[in-house]
mmCIF file of C-alpha atoms and ligand atoms in Angstrom:
data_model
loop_
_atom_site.group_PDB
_atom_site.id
_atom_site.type_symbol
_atom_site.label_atom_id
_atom_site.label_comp_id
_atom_site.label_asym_id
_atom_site.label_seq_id
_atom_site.Cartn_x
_atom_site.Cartn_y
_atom_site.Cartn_z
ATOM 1 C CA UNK A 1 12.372 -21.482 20.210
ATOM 2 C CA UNK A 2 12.233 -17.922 20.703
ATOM 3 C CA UNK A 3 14.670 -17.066 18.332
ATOM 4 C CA UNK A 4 13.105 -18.969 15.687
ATOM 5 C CA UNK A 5 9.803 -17.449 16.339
ATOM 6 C CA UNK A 6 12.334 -13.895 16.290
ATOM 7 C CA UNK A 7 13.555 -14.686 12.799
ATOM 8 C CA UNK A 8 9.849 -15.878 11.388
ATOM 9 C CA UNK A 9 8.273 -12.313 12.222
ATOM 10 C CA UNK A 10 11.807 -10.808 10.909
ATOM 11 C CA UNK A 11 11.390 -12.591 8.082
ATOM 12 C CA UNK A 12 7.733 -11.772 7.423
ATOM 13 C CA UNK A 13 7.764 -8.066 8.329
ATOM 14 C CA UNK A 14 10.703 -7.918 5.104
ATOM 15 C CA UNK A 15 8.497 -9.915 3.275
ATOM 16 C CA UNK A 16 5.674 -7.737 3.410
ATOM 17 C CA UNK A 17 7.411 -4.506 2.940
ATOM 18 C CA UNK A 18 9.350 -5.689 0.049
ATOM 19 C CA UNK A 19 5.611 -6.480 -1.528
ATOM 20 C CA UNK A 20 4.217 -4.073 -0.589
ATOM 21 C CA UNK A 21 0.947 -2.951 -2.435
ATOM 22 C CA UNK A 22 -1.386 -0.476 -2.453
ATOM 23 C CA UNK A 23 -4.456 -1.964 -0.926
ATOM 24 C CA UNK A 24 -2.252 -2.960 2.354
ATOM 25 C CA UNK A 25 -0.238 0.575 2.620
ATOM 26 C CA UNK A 26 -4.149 2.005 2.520
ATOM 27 C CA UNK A 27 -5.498 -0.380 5.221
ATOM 28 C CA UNK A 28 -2.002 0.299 7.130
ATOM 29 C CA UNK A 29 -1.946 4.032 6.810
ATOM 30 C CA UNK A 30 -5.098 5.371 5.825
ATOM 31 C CA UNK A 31 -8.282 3.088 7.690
ATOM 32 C CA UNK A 32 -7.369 4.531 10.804
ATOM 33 C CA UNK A 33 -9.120 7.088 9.722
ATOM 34 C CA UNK A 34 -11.205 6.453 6.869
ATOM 35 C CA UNK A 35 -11.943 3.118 7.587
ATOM 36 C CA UNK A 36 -11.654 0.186 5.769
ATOM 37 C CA UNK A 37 -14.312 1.247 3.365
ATOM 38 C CA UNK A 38 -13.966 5.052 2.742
ATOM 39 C CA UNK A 39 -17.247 5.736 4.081
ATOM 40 C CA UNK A 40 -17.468 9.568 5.624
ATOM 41 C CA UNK A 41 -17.670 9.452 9.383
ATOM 42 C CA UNK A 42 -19.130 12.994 9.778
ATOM 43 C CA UNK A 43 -18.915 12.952 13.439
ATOM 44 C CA UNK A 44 -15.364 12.783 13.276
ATOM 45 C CA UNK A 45 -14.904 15.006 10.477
ATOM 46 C CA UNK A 46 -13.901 12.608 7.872
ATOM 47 C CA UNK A 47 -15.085 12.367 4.590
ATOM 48 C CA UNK A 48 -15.823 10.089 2.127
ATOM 49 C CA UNK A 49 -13.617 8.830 0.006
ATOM 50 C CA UNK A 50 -15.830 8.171 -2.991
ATOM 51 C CA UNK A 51 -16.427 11.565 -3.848
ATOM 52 C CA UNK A 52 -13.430 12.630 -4.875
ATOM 53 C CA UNK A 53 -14.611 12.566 -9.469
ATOM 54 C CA UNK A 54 -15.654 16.470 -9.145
ATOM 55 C CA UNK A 55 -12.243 17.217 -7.433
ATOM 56 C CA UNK A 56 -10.300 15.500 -9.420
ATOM 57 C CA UNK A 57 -11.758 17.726 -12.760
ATOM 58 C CA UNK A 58 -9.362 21.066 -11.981
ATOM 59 C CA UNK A 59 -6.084 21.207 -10.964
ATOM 60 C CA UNK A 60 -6.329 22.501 -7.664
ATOM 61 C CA UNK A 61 -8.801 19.917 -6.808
ATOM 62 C CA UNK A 62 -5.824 17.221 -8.106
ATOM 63 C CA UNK A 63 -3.453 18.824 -5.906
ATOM 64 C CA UNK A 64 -6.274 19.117 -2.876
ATOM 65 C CA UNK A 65 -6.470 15.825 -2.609
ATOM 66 C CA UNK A 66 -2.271 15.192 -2.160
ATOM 67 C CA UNK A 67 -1.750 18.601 -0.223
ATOM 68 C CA UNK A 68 -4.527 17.372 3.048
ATOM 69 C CA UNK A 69 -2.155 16.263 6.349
ATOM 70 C CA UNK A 70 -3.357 12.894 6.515
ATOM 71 C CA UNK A 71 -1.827 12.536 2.524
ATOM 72 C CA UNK A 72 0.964 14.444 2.532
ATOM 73 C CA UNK A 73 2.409 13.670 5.604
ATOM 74 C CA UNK A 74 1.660 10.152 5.766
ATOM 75 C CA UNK A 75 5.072 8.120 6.437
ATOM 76 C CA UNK A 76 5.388 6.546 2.511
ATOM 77 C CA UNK A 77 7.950 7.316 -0.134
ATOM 78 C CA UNK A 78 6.076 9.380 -2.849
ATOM 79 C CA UNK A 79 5.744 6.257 -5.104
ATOM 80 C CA UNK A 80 4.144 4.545 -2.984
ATOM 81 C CA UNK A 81 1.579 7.108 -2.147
ATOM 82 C CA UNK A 82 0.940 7.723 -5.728
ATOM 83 C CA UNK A 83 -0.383 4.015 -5.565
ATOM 84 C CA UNK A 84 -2.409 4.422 -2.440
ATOM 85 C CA UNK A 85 -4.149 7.398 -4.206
ATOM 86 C CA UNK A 86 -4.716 5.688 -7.826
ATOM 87 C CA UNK A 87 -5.613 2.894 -5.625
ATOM 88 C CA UNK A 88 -8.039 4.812 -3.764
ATOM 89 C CA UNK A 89 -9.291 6.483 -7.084
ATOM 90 C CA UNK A 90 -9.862 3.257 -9.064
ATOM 91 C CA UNK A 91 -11.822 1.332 -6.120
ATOM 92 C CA UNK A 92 -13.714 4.044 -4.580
ATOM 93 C CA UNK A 93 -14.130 6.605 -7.296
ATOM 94 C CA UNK A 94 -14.484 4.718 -10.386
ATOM 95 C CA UNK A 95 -18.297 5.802 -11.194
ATOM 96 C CA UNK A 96 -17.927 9.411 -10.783
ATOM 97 C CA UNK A 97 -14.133 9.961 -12.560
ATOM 98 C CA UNK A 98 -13.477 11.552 -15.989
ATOM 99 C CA UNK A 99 -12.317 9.372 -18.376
ATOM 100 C CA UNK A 100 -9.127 11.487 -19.047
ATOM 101 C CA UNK A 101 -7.784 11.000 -15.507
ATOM 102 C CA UNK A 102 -4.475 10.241 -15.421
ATOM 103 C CA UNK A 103 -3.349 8.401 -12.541
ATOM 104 C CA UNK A 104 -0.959 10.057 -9.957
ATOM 105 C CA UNK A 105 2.950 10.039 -10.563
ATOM 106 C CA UNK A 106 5.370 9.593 -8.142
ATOM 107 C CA UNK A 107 6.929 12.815 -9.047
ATOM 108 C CA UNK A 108 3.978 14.826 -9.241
ATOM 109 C CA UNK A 109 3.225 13.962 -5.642
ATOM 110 C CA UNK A 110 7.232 14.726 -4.212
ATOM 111 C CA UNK A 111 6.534 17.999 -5.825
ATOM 112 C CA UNK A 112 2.663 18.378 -4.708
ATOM 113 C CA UNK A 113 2.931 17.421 -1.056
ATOM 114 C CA UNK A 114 5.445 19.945 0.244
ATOM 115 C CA UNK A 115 2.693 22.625 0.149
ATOM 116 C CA UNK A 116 0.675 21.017 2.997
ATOM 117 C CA UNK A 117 -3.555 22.300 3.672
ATOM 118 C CA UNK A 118 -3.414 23.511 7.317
ATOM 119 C CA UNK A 119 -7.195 24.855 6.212
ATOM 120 C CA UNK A 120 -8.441 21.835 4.187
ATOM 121 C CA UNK A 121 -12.015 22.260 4.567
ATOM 122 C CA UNK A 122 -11.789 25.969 3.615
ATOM 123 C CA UNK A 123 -9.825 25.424 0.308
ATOM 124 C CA UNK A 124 -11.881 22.273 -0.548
ATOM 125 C CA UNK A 125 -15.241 24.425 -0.426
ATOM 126 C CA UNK A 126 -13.289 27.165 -2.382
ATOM 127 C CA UNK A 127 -12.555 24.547 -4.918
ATOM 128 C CA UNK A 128 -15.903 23.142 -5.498
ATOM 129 C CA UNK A 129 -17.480 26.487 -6.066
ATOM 130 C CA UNK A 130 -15.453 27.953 -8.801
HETATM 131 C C1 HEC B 201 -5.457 10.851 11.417
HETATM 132 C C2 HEC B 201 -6.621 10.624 10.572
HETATM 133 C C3 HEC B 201 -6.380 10.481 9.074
HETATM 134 C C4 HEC B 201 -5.508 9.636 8.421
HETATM 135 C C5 HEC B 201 -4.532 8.643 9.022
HETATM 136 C C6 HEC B 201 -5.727 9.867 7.015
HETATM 137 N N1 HEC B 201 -6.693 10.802 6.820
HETATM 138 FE FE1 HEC B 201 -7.422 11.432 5.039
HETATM 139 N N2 HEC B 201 -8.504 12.856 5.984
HETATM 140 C C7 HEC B 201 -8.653 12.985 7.340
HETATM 141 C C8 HEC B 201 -9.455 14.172 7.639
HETATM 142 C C9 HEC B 201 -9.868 14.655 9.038
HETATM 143 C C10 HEC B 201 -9.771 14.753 6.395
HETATM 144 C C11 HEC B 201 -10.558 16.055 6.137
HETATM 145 C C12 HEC B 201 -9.579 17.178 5.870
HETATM 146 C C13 HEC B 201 -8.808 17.545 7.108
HETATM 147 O O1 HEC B 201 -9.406 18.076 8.071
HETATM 148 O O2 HEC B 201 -7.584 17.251 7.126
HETATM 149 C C14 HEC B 201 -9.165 13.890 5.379
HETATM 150 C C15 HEC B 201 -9.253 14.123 4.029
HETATM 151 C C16 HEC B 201 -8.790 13.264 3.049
HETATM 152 C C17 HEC B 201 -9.012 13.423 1.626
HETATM 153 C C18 HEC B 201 -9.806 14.536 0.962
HETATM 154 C C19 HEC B 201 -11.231 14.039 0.719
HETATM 155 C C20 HEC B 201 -12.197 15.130 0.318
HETATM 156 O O3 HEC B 201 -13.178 14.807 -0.389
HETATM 157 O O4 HEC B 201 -12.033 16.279 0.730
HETATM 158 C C21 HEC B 201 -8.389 12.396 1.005
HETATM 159 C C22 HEC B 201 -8.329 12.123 -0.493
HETATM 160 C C23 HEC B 201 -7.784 11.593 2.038
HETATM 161 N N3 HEC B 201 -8.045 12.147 3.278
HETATM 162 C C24 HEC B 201 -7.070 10.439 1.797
HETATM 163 C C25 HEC B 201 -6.293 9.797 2.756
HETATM 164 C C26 HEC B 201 -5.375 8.731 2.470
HETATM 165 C C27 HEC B 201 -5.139 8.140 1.089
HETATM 166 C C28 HEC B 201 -4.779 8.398 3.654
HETATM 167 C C29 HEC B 201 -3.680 7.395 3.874
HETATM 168 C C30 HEC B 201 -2.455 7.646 3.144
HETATM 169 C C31 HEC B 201 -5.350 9.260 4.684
HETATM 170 N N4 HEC B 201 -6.256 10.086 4.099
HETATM 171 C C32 HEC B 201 -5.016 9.198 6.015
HETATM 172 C C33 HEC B 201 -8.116 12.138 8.290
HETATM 173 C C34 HEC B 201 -7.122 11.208 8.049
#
């Protein structure tokens, strides 16, 4: 019996990871955080997630969002963080984005998140003023 119960959690932990999608990898990796909603919990420090249109309109902002600890050195191949990100972008952000956003690559972010923030808060106010 235990065995069998062994082999069903095997079998649907490979499962899962073999489909994985975005909206899971967020609520695995992310919500911790940010919640399941994306709502800013300023207590803790944590931003919204629904504000990230104006960021997203230079390229430093683009690479802001990839370069903070909690994105770039979450435990996910770089493809699959792309899709947490456009995931992220198209359900949280879609009223405030420019229509010529293109959505993340899984290149751009292998190349993007070696350069980790340790000062996040003091490049993302640098970025919003220029
Ligand atoms: C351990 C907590 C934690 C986890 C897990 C986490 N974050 Fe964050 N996130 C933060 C904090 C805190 C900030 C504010 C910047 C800083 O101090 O690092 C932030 C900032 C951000 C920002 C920048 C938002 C802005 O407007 O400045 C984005 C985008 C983001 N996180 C996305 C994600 C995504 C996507 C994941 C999952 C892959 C994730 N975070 C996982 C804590 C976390």
């Amino acid at each position: 019996m235990q065995k069998f119960l062994l082999v069903a959690i095997l079998t649907i932990a490979a499962g899962g990871a073999a489909q994985s999608d975005p909206h899971t990898d967020y609520l695995l990796y992310c919500r911790g955080c940010h919640l399941h909603s994306g709502e800013a919990i300023p207590d803790a420090h944590i931003p919204s997630l629904h504000e990230l249109g104006p960021l997203l309109e230079s390229p430093e902002g683009r690479e802001y969002i990839v370069r903070v600890p909690g994105v770039s050195q979450t435990p996910m191949s770089d493809k699959r963080l792309a899709a947490v990100l456009n995931w992220v972008i198209a359900n949280f952000n879609i009223d405030t984005l420019a229509g010529n956003f293109k959505p993340y690559t899984a290149d751009e972010i292998g190349l993007i998140r070696q350069k980790v923030l340790v000062d996040p808060l003091k490049t993302r106010a640098a970025i919003l003023k220029q």
